[in-house]
PDB file of C-alpha atoms in Angstrom:
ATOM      1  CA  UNK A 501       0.000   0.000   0.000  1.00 68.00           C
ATOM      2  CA  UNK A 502       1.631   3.092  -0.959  1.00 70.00           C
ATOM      3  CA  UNK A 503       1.957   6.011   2.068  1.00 87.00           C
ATOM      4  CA  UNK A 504       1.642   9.471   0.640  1.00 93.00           C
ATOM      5  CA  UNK A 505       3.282  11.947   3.048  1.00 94.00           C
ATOM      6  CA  UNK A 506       2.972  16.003   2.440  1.00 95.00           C
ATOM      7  CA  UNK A 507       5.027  18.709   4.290  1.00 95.00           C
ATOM      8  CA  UNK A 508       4.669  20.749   6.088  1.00 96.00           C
ATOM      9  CA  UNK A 509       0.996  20.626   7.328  1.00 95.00           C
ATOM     10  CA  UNK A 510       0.444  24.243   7.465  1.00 96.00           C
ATOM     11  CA  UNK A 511       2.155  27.342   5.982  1.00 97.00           C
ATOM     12  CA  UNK A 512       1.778  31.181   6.185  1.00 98.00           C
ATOM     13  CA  UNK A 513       3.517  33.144   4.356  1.00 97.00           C
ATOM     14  CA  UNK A 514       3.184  36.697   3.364  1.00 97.00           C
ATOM     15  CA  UNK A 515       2.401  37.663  -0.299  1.00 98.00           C
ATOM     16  CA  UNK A 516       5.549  37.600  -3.062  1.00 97.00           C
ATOM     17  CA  UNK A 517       7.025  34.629  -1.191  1.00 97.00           C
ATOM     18  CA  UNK A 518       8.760  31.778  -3.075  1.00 98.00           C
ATOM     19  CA  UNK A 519       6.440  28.780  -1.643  1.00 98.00           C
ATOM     20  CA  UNK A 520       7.836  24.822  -1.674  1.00 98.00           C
ATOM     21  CA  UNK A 521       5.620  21.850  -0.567  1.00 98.00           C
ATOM     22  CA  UNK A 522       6.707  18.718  -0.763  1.00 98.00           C
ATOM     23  CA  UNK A 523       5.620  15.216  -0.967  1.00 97.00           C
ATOM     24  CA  UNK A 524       7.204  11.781  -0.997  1.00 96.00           C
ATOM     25  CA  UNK A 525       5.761   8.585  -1.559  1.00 93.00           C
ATOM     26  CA  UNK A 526       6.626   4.712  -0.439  1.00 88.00           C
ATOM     27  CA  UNK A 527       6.174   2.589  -3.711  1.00 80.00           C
ATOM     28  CA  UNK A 528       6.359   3.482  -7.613  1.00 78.00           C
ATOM     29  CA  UNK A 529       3.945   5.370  -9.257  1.00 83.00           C
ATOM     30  CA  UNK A 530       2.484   5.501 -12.756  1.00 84.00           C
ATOM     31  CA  UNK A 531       1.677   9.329 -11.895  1.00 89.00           C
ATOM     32  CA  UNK A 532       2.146  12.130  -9.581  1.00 93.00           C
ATOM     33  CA  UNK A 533      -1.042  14.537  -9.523  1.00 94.00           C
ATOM     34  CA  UNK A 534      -0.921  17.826  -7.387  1.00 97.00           C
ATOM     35  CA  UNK A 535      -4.299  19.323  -6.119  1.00 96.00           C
ATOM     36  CA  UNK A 536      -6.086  22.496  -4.916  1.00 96.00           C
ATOM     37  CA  UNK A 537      -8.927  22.285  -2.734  1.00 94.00           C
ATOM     38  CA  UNK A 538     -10.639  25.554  -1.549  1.00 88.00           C
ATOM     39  CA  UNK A 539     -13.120  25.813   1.484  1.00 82.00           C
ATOM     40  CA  UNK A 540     -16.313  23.908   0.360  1.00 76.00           C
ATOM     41  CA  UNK A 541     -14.600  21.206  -1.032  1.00 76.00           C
ATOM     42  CA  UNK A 542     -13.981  21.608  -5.021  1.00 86.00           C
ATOM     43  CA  UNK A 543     -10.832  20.174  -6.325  1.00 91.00           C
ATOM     44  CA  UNK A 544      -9.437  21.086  -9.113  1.00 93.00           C
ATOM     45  CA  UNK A 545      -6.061  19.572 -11.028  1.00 93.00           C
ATOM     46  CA  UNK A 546      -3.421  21.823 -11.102  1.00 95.00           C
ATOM     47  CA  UNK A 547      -0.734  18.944 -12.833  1.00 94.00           C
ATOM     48  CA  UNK A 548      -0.443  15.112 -13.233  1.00 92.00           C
ATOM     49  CA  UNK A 549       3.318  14.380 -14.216  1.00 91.00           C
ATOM     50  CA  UNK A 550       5.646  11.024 -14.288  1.00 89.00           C
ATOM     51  CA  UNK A 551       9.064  12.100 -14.769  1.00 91.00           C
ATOM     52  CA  UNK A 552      10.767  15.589 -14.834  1.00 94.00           C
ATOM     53  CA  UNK A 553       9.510  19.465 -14.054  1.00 97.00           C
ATOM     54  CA  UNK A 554       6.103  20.968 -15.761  1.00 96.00           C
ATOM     55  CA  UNK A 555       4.950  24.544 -15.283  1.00 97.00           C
ATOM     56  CA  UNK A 556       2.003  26.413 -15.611  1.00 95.00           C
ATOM     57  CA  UNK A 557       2.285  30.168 -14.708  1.00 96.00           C
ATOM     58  CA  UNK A 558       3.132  30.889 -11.289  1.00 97.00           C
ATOM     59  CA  UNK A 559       2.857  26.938 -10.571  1.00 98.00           C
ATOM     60  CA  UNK A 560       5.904  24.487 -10.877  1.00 98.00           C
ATOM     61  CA  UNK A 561       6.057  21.240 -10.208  1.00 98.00           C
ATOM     62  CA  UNK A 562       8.718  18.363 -10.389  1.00 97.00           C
ATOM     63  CA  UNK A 563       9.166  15.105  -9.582  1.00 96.00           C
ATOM     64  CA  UNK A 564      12.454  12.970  -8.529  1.00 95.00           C
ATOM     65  CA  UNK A 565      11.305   9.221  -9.375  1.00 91.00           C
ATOM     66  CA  UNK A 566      14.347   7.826  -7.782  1.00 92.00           C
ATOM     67  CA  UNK A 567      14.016   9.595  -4.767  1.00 93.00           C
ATOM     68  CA  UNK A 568       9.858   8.760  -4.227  1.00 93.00           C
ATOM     69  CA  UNK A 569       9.889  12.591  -3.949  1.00 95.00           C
ATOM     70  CA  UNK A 570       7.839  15.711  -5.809  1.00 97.00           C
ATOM     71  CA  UNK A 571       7.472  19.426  -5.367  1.00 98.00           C
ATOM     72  CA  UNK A 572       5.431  21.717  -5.863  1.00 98.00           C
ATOM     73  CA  UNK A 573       6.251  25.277  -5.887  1.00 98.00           C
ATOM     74  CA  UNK A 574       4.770  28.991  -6.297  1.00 98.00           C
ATOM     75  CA  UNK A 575       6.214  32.149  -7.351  1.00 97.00           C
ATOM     76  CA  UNK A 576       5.352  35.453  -6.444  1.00 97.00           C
ATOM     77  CA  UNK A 577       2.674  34.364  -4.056  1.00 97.00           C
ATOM     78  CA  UNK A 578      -0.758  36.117  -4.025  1.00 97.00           C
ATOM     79  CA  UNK A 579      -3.919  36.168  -1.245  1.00 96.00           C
ATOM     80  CA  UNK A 580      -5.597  34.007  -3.922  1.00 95.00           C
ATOM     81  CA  UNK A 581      -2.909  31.204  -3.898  1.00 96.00           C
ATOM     82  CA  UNK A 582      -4.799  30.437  -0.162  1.00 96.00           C
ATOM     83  CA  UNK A 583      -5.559  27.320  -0.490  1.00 96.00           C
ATOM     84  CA  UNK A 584      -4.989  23.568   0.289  1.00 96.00           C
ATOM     85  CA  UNK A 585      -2.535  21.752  -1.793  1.00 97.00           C
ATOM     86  CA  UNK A 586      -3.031  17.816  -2.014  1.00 96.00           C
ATOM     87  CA  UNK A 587      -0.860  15.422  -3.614  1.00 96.00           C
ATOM     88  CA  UNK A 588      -1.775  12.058  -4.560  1.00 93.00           C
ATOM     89  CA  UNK A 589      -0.457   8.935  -6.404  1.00 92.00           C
ATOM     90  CA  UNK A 590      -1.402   6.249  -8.821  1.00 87.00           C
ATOM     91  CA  UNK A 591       0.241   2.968  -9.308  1.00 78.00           C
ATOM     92  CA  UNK A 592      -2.448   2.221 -11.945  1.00 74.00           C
ATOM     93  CA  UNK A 593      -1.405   1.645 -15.483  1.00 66.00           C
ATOM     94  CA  UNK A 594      -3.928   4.872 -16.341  1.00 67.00           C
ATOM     95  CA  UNK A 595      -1.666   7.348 -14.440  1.00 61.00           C
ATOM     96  CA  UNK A 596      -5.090   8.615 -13.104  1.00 68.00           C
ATOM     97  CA  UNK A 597      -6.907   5.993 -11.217  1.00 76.00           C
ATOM     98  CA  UNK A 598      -6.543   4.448  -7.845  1.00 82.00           C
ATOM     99  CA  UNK A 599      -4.846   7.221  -6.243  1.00 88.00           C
ATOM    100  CA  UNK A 600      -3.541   7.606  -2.311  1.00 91.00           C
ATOM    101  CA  UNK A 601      -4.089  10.912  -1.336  1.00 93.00           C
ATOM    102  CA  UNK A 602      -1.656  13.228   1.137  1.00 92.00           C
ATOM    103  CA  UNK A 603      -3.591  14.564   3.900  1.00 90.00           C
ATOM    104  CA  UNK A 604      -3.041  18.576   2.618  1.00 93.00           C
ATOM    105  CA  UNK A 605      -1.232  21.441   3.122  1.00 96.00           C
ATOM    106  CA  UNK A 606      -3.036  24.278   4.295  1.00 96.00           C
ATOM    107  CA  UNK A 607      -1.146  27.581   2.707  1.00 97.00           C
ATOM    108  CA  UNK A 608      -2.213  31.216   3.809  1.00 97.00           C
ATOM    109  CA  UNK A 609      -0.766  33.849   1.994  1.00 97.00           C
ATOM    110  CA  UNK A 610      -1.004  37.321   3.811  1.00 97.00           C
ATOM    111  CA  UNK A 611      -1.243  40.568   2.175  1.00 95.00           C
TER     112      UNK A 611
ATOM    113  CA  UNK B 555     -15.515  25.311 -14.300  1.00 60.00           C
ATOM    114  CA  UNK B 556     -14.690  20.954 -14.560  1.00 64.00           C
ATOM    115  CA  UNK B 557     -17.679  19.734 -16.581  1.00 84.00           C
ATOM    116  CA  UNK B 558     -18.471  17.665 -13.301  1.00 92.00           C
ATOM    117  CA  UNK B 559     -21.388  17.799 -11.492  1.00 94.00           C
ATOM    118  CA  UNK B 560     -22.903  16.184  -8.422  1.00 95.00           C
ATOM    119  CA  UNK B 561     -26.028  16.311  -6.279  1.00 96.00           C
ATOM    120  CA  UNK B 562     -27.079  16.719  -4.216  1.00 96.00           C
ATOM    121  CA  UNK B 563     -24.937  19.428  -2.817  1.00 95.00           C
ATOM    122  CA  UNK B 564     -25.554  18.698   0.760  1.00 96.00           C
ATOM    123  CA  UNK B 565     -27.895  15.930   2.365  1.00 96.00           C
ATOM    124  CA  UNK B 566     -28.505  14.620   6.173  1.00 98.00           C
ATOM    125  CA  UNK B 567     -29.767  11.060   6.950  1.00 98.00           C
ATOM    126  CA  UNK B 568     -30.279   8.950   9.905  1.00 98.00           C
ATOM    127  CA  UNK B 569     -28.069   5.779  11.029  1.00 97.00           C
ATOM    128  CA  UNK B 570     -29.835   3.092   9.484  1.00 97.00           C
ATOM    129  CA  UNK B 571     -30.971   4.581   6.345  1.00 98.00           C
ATOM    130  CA  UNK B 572     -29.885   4.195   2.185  1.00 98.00           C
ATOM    131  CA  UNK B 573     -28.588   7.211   0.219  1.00 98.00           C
ATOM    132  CA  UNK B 574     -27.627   7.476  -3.485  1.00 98.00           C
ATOM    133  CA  UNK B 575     -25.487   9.991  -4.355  1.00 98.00           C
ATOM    134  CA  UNK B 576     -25.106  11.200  -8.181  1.00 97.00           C
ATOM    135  CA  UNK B 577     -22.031  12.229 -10.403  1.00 96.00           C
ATOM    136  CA  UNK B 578     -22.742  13.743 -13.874  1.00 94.00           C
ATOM    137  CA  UNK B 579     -18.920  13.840 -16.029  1.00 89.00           C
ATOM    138  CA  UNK B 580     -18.267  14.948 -19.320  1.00 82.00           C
ATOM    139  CA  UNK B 581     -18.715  13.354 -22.701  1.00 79.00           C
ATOM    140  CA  UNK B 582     -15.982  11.449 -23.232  1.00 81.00           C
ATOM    141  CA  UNK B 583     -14.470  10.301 -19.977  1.00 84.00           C
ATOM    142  CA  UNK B 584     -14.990   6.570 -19.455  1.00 83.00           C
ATOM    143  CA  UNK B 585     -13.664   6.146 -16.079  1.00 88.00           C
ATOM    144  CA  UNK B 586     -15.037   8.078 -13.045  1.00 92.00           C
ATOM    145  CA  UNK B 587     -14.158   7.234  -9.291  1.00 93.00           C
ATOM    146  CA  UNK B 588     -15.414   8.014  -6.269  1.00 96.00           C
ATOM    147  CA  UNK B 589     -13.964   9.448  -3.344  1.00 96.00           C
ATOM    148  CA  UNK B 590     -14.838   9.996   0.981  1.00 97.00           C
ATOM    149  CA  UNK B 591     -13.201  12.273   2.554  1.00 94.00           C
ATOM    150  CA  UNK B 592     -13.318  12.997   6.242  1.00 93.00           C
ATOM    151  CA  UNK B 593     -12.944  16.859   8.073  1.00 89.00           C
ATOM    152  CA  UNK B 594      -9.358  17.305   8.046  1.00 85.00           C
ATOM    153  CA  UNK B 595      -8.219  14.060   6.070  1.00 88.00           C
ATOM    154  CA  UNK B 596      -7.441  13.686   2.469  1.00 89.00           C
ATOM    155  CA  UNK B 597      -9.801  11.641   0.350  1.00 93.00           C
ATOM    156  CA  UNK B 598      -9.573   7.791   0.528  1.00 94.00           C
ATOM    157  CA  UNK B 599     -10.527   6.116  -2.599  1.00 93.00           C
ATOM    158  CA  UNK B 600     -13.819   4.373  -3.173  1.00 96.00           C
ATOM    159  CA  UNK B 601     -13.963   2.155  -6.820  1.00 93.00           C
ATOM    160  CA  UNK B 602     -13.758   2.925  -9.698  1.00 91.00           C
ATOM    161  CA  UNK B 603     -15.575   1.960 -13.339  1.00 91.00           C
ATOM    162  CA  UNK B 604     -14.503   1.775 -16.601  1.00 87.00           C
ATOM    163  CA  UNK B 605     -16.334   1.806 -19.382  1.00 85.00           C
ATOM    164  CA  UNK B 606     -19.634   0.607 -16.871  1.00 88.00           C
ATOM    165  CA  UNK B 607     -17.336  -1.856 -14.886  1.00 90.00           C
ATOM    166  CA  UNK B 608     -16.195  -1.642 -11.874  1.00 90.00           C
ATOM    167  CA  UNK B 609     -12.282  -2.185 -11.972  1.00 86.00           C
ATOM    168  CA  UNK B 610     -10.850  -1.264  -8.540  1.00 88.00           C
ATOM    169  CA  UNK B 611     -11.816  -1.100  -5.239  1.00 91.00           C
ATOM    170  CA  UNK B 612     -10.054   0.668  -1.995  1.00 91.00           C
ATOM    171  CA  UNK B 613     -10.875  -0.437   1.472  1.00 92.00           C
ATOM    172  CA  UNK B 614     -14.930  -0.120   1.546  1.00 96.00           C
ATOM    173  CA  UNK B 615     -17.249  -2.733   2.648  1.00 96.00           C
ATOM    174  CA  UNK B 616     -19.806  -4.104   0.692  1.00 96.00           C
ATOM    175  CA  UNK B 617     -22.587  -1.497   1.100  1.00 97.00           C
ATOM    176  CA  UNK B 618     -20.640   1.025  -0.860  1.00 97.00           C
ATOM    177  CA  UNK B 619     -21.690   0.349  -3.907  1.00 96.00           C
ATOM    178  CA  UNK B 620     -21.690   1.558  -7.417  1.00 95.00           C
ATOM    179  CA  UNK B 621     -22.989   2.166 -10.865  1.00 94.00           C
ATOM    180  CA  UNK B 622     -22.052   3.941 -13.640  1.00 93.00           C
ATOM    181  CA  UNK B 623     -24.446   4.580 -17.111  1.00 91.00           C
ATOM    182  CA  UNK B 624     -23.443   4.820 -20.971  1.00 88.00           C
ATOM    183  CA  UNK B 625     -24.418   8.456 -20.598  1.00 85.00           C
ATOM    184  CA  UNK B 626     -20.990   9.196 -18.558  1.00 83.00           C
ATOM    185  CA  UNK B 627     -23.116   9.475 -15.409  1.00 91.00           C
ATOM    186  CA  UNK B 628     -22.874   7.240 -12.291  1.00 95.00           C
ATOM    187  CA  UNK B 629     -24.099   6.294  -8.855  1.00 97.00           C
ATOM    188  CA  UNK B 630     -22.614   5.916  -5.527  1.00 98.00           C
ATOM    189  CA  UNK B 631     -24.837   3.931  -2.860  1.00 98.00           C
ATOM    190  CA  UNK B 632     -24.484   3.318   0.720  1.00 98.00           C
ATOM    191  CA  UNK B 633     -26.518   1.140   2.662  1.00 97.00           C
ATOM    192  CA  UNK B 634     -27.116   1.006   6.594  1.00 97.00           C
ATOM    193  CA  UNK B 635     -25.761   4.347   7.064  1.00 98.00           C
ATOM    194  CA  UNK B 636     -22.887   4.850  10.021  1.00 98.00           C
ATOM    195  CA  UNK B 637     -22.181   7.898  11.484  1.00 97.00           C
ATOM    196  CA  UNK B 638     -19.043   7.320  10.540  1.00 96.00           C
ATOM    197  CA  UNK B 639     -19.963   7.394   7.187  1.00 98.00           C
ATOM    198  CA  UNK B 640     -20.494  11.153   7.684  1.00 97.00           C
ATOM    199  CA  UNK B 641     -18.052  13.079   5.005  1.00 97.00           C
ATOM    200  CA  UNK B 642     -17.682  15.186   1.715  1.00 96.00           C
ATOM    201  CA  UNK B 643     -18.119  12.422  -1.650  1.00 97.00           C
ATOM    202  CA  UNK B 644     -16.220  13.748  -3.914  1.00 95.00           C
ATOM    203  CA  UNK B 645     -16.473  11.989  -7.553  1.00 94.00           C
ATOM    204  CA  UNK B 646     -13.637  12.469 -10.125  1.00 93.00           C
ATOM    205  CA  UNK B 647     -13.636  11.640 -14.466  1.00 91.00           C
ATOM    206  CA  UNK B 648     -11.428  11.413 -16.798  1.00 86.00           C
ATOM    207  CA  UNK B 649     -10.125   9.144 -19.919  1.00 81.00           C
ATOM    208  CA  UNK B 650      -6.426   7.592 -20.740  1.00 74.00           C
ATOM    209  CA  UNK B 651      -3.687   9.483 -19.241  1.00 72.00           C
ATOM    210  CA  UNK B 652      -5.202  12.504 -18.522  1.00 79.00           C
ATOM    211  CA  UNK B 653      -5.582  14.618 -14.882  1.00 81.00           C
ATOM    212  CA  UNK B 654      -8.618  14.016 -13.265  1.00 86.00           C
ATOM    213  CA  UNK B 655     -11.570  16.637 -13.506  1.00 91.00           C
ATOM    214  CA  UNK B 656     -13.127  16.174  -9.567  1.00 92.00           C
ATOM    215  CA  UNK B 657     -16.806  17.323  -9.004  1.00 93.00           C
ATOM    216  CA  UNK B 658     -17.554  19.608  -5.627  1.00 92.00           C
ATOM    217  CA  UNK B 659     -19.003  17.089  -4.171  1.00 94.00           C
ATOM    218  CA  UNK B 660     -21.591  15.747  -1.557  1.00 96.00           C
ATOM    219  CA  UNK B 661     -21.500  17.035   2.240  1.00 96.00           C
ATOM    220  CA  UNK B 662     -23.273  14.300   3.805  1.00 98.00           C
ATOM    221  CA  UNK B 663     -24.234  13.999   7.685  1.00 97.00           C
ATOM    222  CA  UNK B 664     -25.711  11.192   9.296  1.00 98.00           C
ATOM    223  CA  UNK B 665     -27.281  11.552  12.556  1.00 97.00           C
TER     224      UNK B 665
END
């Protein structure tokens, strides 16, 4: 069974601030997906990625398959970026099924 | 805006009692899985169906159960109601190798 673990738990940070969150996993994985849930519970995908670095504006992730280890960071943080940012994994041949879930990290960016 | 929809929104039921809960995805995804996920945790996979078949299963009993319809909708069911079973049901779609487009999901409270 594959443990997903996400650090830290919590971060505040004010706004402009480089922001890292990491996650690291236990077994191989088809596909890394990173998450952003806002208060009321919608999720939406921000990347799913196997191997490598993608980035989409402010947003960059990468993933070390070796090391069972991916990151996700944010430039120039904004208020809006407040969020919490979920990891999960698939083992499943699909890259997008099955997944194990981190438990979250809550970010609060302050003006 | 992730072409998924669920409803209800919110619902309360009493121990004891059945509930369906429904997930509407977008044309074109032919695998859609189902999620819980408890205040604070993050989500713990349900099953999943392809193509109308259920092809995976996490660590849910028997009354979790599961349909889902040529029209790229589907069902989640849950008999004899726990309080335990009290949690946000979050349902997620996609096709081959792409990220996962999650619904808002279903706030459910059993009393």
């Amino acid at each position: 069974k594959n443990e997903v673990e996400q650090s830290p738990q919590n971060l505040t940070a004010q706004e402009g601030e480089f922001i890292t969150i990491n996650c690291s996993y236990s077994v191989g994985i088809s596909a890394l997906h990173w998450l952003q849930q806002h208060p009321g519970g919608g999720i939406v995908s921000l990347f799913m990625l196997s191997s490598g670095k993608k980035k989409h504006g402010r947003l960059i992730a990468t993933i070390n398959i070796q090391e069972k280890h991916s990151s996700l960071h944010i430039t120039a943080s904004h208020p809006r970026d407040s969020a919490v940012y979920i990891c999960a994994a698939s083992e499943a041949l699909f890259g997008n099924e099955k997944l194990t879930f981190g438990t979250g990290t809550r970010l609060t960016i302050i003006p | 805006e992730t072409g998924v929809t669920q409803s209800p929104t919110h619902l309360i039921k009493t121990r004891g009692q059945q509930v369906t809960l429904r997930c509407s995805s977008q044309s074109g995804h032919n695998t859609v899985s189902w999620y819980q996920q408890a205040l604070g945790q993050g989500p713990q996979f349900i099953f999943q169906y392809y193509r109308e078949e259920e092809n995976g299963r996490g660590n849910f009993p028997p009354r979790f159960s599961g349909l889902q319809f040529p029209n790229y909708s589907s069902e989640l069911n849950v008999n004899a109601l726990e309080l335990d079973d009290s949690a946000l049901y979050l349902c997620a779609s996609g096709s081959y190798n792409s990220p996962l487009h999650f619904g808002n999901g279903t706030r459910l409270t059993v009393t």
